[in-house]
Coordinates of C-alpha atoms in Angstrom, one line a residue:
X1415 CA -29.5 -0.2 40.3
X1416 CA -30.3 0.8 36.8
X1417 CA -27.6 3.4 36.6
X1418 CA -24.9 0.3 38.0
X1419 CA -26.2 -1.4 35.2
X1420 CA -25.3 1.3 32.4
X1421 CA -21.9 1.6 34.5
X1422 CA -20.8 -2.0 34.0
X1423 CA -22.2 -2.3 30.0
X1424 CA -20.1 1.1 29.4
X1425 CA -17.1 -0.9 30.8
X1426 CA -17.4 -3.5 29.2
X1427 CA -18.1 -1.9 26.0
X1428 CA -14.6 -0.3 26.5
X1429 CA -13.0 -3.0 27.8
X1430 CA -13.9 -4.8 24.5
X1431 CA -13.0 -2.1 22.2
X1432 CA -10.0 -2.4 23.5
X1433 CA -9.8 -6.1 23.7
X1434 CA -5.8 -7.1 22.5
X1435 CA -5.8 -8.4 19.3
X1436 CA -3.6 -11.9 19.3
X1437 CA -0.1 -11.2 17.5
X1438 CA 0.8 -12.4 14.1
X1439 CA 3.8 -14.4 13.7
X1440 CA 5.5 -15.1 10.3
X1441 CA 6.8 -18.2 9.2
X1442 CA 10.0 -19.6 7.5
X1443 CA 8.3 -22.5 5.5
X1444 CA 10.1 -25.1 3.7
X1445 CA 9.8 -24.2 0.0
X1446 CA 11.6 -27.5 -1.7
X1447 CA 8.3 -28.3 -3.4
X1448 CA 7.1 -25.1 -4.7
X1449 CA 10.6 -24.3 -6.2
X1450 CA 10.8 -27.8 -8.1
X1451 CA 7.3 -26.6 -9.5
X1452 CA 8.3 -23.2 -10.3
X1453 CA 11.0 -25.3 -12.4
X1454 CA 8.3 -26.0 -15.1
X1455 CA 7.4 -22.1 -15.9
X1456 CA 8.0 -21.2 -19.7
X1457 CA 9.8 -18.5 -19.1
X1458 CA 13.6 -19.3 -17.9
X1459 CA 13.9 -16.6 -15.2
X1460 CA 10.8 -17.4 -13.8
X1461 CA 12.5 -20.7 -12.8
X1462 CA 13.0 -19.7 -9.1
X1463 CA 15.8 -21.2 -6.8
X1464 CA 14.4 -19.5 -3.8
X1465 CA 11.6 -17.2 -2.8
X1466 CA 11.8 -16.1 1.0
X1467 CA 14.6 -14.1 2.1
X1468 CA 17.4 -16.1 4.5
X1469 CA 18.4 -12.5 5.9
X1470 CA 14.9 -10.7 6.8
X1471 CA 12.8 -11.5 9.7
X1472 CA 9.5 -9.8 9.6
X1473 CA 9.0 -10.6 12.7
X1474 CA 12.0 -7.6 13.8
X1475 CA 10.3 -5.9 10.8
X1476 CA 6.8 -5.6 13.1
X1477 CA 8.2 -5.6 16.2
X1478 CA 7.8 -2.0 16.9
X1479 CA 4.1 -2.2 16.0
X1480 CA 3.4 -4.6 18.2
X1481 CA 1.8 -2.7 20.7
X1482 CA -0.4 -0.1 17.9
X1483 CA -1.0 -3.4 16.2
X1484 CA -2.9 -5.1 19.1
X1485 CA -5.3 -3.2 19.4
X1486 CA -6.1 -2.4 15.6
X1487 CA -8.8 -4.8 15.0
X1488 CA -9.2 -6.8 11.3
X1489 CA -13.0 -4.9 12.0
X1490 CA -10.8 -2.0 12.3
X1491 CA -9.7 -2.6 8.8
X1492 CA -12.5 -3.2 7.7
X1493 CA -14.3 0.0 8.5
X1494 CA -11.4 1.6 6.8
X1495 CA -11.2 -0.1 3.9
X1496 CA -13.7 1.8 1.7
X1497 CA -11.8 5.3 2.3
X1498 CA -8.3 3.8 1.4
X1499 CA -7.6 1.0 -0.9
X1500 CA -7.8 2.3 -4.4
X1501 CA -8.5 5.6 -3.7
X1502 CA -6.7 8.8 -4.8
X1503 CA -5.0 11.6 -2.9
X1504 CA -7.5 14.4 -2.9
X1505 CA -10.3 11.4 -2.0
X1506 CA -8.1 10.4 0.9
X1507 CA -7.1 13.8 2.5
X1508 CA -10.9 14.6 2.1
X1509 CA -12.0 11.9 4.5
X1510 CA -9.2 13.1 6.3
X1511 CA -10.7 17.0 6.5
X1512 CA -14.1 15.1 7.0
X1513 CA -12.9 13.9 10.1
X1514 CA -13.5 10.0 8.7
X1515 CA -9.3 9.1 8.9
X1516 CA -6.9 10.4 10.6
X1517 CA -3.5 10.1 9.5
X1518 CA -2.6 7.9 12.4
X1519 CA -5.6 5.0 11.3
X1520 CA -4.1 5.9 7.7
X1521 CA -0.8 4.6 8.9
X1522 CA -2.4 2.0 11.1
X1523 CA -4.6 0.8 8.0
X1524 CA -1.3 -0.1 5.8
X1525 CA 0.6 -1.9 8.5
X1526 CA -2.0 -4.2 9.4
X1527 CA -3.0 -4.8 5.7
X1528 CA 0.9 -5.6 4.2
X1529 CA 1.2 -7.4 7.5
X1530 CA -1.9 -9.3 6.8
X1531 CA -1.0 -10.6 3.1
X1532 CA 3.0 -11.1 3.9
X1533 CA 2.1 -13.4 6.9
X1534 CA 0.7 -15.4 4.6
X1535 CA 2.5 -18.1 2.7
X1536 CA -0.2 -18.4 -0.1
X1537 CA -0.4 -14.5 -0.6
X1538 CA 2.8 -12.9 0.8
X1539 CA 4.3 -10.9 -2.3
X1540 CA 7.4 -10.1 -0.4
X1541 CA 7.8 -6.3 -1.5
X1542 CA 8.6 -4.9 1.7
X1543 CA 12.2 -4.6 3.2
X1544 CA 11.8 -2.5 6.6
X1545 CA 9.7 -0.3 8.0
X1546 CA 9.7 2.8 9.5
X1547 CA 9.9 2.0 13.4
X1548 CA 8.6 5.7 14.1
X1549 CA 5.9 6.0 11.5
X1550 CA 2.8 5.7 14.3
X1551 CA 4.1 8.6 16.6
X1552 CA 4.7 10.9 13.7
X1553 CA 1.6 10.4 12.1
X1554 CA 0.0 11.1 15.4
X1555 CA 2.5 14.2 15.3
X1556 CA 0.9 15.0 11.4
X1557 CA -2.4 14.8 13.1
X1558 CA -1.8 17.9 15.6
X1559 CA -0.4 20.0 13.3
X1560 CA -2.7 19.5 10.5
X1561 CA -2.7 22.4 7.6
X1562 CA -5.8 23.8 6.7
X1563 CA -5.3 23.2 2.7
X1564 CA -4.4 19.8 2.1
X1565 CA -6.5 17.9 -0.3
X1566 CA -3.8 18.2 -3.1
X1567 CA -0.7 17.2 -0.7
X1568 CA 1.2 14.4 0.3
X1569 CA 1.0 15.6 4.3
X1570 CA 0.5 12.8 6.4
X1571 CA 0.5 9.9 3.9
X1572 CA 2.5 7.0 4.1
X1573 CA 4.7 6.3 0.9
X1574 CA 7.3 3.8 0.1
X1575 CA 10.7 4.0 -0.9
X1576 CA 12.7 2.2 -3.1
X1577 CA 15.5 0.3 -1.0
X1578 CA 18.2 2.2 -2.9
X1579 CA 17.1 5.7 -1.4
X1580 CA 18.6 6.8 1.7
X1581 CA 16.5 7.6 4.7
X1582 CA 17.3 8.1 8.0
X1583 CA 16.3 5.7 10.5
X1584 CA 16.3 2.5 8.2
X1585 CA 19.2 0.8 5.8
X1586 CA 19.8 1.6 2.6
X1587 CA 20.3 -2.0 0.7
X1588 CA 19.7 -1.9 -2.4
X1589 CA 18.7 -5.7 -2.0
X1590 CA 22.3 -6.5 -1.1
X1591 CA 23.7 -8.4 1.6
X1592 CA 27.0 -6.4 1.3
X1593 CA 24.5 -3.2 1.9
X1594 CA 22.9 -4.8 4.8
X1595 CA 24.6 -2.9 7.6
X1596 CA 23.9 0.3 6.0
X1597 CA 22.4 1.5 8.2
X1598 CA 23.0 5.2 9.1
X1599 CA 22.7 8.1 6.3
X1600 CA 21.2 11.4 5.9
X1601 CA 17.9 11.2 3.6
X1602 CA 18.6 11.7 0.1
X1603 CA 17.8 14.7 -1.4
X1604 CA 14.4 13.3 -2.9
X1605 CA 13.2 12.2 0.7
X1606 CA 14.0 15.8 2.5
X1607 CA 11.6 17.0 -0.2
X1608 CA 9.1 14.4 0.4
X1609 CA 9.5 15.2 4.5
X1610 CA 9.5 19.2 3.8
X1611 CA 6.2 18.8 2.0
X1612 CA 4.3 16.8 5.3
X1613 CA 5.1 12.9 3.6
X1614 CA 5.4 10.0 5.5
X1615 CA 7.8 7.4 4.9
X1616 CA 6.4 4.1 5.4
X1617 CA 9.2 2.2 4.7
X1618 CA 11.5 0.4 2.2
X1619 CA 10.3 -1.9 -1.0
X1620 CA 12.3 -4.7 -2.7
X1621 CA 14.1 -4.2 -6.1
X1622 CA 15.5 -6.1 -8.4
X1623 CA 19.6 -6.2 -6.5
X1624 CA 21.5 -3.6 -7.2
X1625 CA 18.6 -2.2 -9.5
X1626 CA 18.9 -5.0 -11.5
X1627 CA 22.6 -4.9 -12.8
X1628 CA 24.2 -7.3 -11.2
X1629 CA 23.3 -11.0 -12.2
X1630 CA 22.7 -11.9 -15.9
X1631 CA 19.0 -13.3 -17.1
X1632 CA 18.2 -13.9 -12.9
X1633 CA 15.0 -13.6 -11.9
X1634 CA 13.1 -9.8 -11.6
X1635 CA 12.3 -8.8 -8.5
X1636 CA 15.0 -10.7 -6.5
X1637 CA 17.3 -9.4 -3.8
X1638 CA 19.4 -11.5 -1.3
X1639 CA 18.4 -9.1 0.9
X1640 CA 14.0 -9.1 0.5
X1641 CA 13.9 -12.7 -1.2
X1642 CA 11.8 -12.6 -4.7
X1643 CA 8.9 -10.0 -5.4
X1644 CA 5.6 -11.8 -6.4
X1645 CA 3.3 -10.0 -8.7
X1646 CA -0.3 -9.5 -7.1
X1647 CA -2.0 -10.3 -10.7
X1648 CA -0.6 -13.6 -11.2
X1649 CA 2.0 -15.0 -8.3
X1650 CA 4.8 -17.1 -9.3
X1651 CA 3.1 -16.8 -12.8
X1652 CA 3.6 -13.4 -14.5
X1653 CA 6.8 -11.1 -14.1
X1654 CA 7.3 -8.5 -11.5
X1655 CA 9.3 -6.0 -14.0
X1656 CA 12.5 -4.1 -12.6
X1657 CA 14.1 -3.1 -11.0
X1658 CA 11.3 -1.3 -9.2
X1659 CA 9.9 -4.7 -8.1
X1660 CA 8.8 -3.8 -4.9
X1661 CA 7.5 -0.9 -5.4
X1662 CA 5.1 -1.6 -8.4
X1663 CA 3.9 -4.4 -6.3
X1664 CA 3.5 -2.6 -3.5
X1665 CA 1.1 0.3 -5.4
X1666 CA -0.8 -2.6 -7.1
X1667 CA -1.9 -4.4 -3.5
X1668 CA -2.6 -0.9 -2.3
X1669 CA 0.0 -1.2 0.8
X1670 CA 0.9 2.4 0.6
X1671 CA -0.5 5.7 -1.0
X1672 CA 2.2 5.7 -3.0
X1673 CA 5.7 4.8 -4.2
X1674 CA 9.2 6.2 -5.0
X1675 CA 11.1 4.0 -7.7
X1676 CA 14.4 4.6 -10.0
X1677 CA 15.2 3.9 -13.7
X1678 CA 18.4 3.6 -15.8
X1679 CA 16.5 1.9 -18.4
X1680 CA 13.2 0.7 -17.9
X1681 CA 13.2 -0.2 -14.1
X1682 CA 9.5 2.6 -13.5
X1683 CA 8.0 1.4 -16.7
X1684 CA 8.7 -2.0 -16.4
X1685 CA 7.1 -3.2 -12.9
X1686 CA 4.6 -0.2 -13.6
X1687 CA 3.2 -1.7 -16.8
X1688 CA 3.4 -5.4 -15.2
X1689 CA 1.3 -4.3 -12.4
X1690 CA -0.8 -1.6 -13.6
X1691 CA -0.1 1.3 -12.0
X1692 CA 1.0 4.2 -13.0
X1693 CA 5.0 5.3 -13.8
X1694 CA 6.6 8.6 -14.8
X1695 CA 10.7 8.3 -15.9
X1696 CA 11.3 11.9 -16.0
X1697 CA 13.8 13.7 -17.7
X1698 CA 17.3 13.4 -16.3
X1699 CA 18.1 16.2 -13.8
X1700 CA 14.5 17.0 -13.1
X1701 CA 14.8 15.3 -9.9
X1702 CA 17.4 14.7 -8.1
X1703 CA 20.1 11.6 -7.3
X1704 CA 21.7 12.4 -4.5
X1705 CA 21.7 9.8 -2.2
X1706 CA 20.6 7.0 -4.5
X1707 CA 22.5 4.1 -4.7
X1708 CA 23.9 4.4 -8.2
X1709 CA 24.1 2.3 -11.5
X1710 CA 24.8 5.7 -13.5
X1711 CA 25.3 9.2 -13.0
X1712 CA 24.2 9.5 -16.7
X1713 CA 21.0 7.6 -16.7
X1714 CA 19.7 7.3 -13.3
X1715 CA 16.6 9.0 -12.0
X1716 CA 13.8 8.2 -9.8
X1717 CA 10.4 8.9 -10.2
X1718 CA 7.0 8.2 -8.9
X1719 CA 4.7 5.0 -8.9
X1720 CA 1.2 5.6 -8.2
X1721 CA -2.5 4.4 -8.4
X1722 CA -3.6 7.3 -10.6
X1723 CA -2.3 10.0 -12.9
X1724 CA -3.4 13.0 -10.2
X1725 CA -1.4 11.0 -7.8
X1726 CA 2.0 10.9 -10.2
X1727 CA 1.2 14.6 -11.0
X1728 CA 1.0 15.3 -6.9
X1729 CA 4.1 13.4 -5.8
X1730 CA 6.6 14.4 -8.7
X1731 CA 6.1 18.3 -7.4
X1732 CA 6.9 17.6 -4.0
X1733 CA 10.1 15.6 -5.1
X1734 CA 11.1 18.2 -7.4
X1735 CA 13.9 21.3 -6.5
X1736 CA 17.5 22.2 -7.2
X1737 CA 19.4 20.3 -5.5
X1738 CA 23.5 21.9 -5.6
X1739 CA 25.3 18.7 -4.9
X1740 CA 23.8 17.3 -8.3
X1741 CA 24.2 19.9 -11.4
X1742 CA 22.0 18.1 -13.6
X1743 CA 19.2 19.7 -11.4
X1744 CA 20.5 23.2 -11.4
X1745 CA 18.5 24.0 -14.3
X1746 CA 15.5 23.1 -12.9
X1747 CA 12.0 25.1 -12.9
X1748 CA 11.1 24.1 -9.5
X1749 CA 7.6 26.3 -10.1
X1750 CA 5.8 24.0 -12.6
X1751 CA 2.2 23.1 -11.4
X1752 CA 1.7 19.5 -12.8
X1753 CA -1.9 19.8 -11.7
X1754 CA -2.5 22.9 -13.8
X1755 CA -5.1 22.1 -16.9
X1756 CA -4.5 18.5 -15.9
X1757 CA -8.8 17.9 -14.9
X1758 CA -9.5 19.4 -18.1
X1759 CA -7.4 18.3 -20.4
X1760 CA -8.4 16.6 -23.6
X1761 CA -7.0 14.0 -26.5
X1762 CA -8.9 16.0 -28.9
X1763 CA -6.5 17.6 -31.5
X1764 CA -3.3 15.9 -30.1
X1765 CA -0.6 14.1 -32.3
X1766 CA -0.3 11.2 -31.2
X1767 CA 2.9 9.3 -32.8
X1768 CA 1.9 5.3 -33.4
X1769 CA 4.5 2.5 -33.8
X1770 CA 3.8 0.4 -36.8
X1771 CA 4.7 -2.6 -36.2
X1772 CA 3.1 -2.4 -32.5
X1773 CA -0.1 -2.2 -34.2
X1774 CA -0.6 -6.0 -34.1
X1775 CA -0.7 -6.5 -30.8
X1776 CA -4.3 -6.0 -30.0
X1777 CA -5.0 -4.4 -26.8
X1778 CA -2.7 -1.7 -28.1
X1779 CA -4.6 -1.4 -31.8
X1780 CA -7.5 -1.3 -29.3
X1781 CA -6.8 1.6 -27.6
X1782 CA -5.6 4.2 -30.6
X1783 CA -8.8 3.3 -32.0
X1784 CA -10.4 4.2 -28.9
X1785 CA -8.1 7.8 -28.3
X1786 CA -8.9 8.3 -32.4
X1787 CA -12.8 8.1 -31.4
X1788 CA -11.9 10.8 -28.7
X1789 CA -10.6 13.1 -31.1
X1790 CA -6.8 12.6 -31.4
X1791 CA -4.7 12.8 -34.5
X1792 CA -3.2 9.1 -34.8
X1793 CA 0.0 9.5 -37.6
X1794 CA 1.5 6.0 -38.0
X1795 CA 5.3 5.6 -38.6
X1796 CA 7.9 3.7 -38.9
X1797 CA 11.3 4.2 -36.5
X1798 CA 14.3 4.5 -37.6
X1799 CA 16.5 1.1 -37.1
X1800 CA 19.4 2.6 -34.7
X1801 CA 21.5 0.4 -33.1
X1802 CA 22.3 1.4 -29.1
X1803 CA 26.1 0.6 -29.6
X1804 CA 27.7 0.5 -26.1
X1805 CA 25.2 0.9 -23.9
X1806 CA 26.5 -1.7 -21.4
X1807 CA 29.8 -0.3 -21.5
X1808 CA 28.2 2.9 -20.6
X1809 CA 26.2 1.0 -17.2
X1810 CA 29.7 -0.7 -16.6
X1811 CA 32.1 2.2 -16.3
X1812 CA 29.2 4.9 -15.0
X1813 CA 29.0 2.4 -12.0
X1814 CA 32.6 1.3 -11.7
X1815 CA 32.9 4.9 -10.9
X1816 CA 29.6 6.1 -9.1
X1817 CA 29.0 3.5 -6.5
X1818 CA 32.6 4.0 -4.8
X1819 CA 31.8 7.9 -5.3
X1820 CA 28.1 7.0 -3.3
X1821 CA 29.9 4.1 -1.0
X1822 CA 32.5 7.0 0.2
X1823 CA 29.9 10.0 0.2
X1824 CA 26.8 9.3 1.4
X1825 CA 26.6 5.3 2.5
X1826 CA 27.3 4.7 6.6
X1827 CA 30.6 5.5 7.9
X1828 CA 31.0 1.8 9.1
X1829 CA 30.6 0.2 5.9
X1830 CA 34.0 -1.4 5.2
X1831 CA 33.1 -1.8 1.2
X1832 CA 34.7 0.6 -1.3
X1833 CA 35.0 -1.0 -4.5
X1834 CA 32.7 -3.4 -6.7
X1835 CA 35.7 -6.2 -6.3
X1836 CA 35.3 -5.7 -2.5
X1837 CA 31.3 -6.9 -3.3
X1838 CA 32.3 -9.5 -5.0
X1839 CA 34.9 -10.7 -2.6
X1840 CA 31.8 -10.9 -0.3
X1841 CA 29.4 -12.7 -2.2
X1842 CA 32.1 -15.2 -2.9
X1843 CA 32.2 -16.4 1.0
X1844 CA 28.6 -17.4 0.9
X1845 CA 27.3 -16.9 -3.3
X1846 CA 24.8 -19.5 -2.6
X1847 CA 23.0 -17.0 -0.2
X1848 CA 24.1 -13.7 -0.9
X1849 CA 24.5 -14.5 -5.0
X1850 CA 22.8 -17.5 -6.1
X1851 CA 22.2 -16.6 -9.2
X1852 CA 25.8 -15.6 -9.9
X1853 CA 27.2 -12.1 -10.7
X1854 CA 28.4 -11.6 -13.6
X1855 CA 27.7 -8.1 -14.7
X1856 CA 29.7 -7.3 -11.7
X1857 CA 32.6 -9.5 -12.7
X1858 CA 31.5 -7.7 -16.3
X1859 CA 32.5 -4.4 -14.9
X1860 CA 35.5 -5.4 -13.2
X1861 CA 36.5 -7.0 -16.4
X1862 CA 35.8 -3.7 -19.0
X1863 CA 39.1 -1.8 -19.5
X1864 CA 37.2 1.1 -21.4
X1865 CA 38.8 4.2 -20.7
X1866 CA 37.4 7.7 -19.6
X1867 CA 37.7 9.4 -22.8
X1868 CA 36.6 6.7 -24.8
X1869 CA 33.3 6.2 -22.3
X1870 CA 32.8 10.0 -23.2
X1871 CA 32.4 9.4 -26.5
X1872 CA 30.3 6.3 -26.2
X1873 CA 27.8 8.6 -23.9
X1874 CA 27.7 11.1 -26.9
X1875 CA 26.9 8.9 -29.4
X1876 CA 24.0 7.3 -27.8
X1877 CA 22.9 10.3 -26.6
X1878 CA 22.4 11.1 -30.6
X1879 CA 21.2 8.2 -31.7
X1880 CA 18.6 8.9 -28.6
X1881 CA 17.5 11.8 -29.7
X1882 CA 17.3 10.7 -33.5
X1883 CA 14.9 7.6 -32.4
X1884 CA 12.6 10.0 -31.1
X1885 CA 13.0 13.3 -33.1
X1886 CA 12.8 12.2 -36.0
X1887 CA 9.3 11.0 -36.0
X1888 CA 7.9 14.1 -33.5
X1889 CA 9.6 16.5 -35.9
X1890 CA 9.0 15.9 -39.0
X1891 CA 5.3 14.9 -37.6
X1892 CA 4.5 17.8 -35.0
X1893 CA 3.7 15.4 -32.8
X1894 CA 2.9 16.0 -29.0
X1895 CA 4.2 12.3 -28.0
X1896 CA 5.0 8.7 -29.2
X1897 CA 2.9 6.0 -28.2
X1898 CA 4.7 2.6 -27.0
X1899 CA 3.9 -0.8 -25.4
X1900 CA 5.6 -1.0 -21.2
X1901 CA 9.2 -0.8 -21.7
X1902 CA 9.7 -1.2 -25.2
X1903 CA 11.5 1.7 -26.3
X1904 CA 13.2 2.4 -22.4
X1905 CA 16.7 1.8 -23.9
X1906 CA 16.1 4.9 -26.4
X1907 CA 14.4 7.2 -23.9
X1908 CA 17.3 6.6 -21.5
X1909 CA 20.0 7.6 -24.0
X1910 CA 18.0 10.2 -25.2
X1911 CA 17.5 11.2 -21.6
X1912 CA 13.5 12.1 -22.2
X1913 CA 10.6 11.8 -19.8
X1914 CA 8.1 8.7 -20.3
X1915 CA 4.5 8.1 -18.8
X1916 CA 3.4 4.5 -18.6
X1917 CA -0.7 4.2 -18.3
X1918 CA -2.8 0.7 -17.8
X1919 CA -4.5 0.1 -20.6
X1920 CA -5.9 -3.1 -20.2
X1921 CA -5.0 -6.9 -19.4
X1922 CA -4.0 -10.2 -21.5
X1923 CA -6.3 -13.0 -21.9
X1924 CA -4.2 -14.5 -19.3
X1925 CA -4.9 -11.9 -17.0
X1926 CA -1.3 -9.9 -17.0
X1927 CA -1.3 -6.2 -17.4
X1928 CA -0.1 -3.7 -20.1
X1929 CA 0.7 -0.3 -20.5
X1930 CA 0.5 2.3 -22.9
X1931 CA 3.7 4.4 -22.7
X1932 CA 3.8 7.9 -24.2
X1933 CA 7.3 9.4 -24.8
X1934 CA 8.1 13.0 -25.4
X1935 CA 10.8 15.8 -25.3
X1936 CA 12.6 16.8 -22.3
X1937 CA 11.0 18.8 -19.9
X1938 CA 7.2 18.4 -21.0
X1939 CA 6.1 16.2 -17.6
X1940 CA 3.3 18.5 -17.9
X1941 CA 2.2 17.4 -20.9
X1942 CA 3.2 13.7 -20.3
X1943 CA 0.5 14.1 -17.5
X1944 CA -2.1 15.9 -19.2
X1945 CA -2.0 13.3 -22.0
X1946 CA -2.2 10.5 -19.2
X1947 CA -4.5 11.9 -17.7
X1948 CA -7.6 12.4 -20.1
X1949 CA -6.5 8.8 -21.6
X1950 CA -7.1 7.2 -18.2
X1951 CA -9.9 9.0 -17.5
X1952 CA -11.2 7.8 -21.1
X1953 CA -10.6 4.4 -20.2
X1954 CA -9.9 3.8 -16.5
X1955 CA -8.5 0.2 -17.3
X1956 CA -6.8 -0.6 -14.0
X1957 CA -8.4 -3.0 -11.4
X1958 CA -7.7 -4.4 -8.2
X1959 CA -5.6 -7.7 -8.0
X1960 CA -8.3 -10.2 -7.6
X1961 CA -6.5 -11.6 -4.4
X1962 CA -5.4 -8.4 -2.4
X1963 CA -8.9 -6.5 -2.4

């Protein structure tokens, strides 16, 4: 009798651990009222006309995790919680060595949670496109074939790409509802290297459409396609920064390890410093663009959004290589260790290059007092005033010519779109839906008559003026790197084509976020890291969104 009775309490004990959670359904609500108050917000392209998408269903989105998902319990999560959220790569693959997570609960952890917070209307930061529909099973795969040496790896971690990256398996939008059947492509370049070094990809995060040239003064963080990015620190209230909306967001509420994002001119910096994570814009041709939807062959690149600076050091190595159908990479020392010297580096007896006039803004006077108190050389200066002549006439002919080269090359076969007039055709059949905010730098392009030779020249001049901005101050100073605020001085490190590190240094009175941004000479990631690296561990300034913890 007594062993009948331990029989039927380790049933049930099963049975209820394996009790079906009830599914989650997500909701179109009717947003009239909260856009008439969003109407009121001081700052004009906060002035929202909508904020859910009218082409993504979530519901399809979590479809094929319904099953994993039903029997993933919010204790589950719970249980989980302290080994993941906010916690950095070599922290996470040493539970995972520990035997605490698997890769599998890993991946099962970050559904449930984005599922969790998008499903609801009062927290749903609408930074997620798609998902991966095979994710589970290959984590399961990255759990049988675990390497012995993993704590400094991506293997088996789930990480987010920017929804103008192609990756087999999910469409590549770039937030636009002309993009939305694009459906089948090769992985770009960056994403085999990802793969070949054991990542996971998670899935796709909103931008800003078309990376953010494409409507004038609209909104950041909006796409036809994923509806408008919220940022986690203040929703409907502070700025998402682009175009790497969704996946500055996404790092921030800790619904993936880690995220890939692109920059022509500011779009890494700008959502990193809005939602305190951090954001390395290397130097063009470190990594590669093949495969990116393009705004220009001159100043794109992506680069890596993460929680910490040993997380950015981690994932730029395994997106780096030569890559032969883009020469700007040919050149490229594919052997640097990021994570060389980074634990011990130091601010003592670095130059550090300090903007004069940013010196009234307070939290960044705050914090070169605090890295002159750790030993660094502060030399204040003034920049040169240089004017970045043509700079949108660059954007417009680089991407009258680049997107047909990427639409013809690399998008789905199916995809009936070859020019930016064929967009525009499209939009025009619906442009309350697919373009409500208008699209003008897209009429802009169409419009600019600027021929090839004369766009050559153009390129060469900013490129100089670039370089002067910079050079000027870190030669004649010896300096190691320029200090800035965010995004301040993108526009110059874009021209100039050099690598920038963007760091949390603290928060507003109003609770918003900001950066400290250090700029240097091309090729010196290593250094850009180091320097990040013993400031954040001088300060460690990022928090949790007070909301998503």
């Amino acid at each position: 009798m007594k062993n009948t009775i331990v029989l039927i309490t380790v049933l049930l004990v099963s049975i209820s651990c394996k009790q079906r959670e009830l599914p989650v359904v997500f909701n179109l609500v009717d947003e009239t009222s909260e856009i008439a108050k969003q109407q009121n917000h001081e700052i004009e392209r906060m002035k929202f006309k909508m904020i859910q998408s009218k082409y993504l269903d979530m519901n399809s989105v979590f479809k094929p995790f319904e099953n994993d998902l039903a029997y993933f319990s919010e204790n589950n999560y719970q249980n989980l919680l302290p080994y993941i959220i906010e916690k950095d790569i070599p922290s996470i693959q040493e539970s995972v060595e520990n035997g605490i997570l698997s890769y599998e609960k890993i991946v099962l952890f970050y559904l449930y949670r984005i599922r969790k917070f998008e499903s609801s209307n009062d927290l749903a930061l609408h930074s997620i496109i798609s998902l991966n529909p095979n994710i589970v099973a290959e984590a399961r795969t990255k759990d049988k074939n675990k390497p012995k040496d993993i704590k400094y790896t991506l293997y088996g971690l789930p990480i987010l790409l920017k929804d103008n990256i192609n990756t087999i398996g999910m469409p590549t939008t770039a937030g636009a509802f002309a993009l939305k059947e694009n459906s089948t492509t090769d992985d770009a370049f960056i994403v085999k290297k990802l793969k070949d070094n054991g990542a996971l990809i998670l899935g796709k995060a909103n931008l800003s459409e078309w990376a953010y040239y494409f409507c004038d003064g609209c909104p950041l963080g909006y796409s036809a396609v994923g509806g408008q990015t919220l940022n986690p620190y203040g929703r409907k209230l502070f700025e998402t920064g682009g175009s790497s909306s969704g996946s500055g967001v996404s790092v921030a509420a800790n619904y993936a390890v880690a995220a890939v994002g692109t920059e022509t001119s500011g779009s890494i910096l700008s959502p990193s410093s809005k939602n305190s994570v951090v954001g390395l814009k290397p130097t063009i041709g470190l990594l590669s663009r093949t495969g990116i939807v393009p705004i220009s062959s001159t100043l794109d690149t992506p680069g890596p959004m993460t929680k910490s600076v040993i997380d950015n050091a981690i994932f730029l190595a395994a997106m780096t290589g030569v890559d032969n159908e883009d020469v700007t990479t040919l050149n490229v020392d594919a052997t640097v260790d990021y994570l060389k010297d980074l634990k011990s580096a130091t601010i003592k007896g670095r130059r550090l290059g300090v903007i004069k006039d940013l010196m009234s803004d307070s939290i960044y006077k705050k914090n070169i007092d605090l890295l002159q108190k750790a030993g660094a050389v502060i030399v204040e200066f003034e920049p040169l005033q240089l004017q970045l002549d043509g700079f949108l006439t660059l954007l417009n002919i680089d991407m009258k010519y680049d997107l047909p080269k990427y639409l013809s090359a690399y998008a789905d076969k199916n995809l009936k779109i070859k020019f930016i007039e064929d967009i525009i055709q499209i939009n025009l059949k619906d442009s309350l839906q697919r373009a409500p905010y208008g699209q003008q730098l897209f009429e802009g392009i169409v419009q600019d008559s600027t021929t090839i030779a004369e766009l050559e020249v153009i390129k060469s001049n900013l490129n100089a003026t670039g370089k002067q901005f910079f050079n000027e101050p870190i030669d004649s100073l010896n300096l190691d790197a320029v200090l800035s605020i965010n995004n301040y001085h993108a526009g110059f490190a874009a021209v100039a084509k050099y690598p920038c590190l963007t760091v949390p240094m603290g928060y507003e009175k109003t609770g918003e976020p900001i950066s400290l941004t250090f700029i240097a000479k091309p090729f010196q990631e290593q250094k850009l890291l180091q320097l990040g690296y013993a400031f954040e561990q001088l300060t460690k300034f990022r928090k949790q969104p007070e909301n998503y913890k």
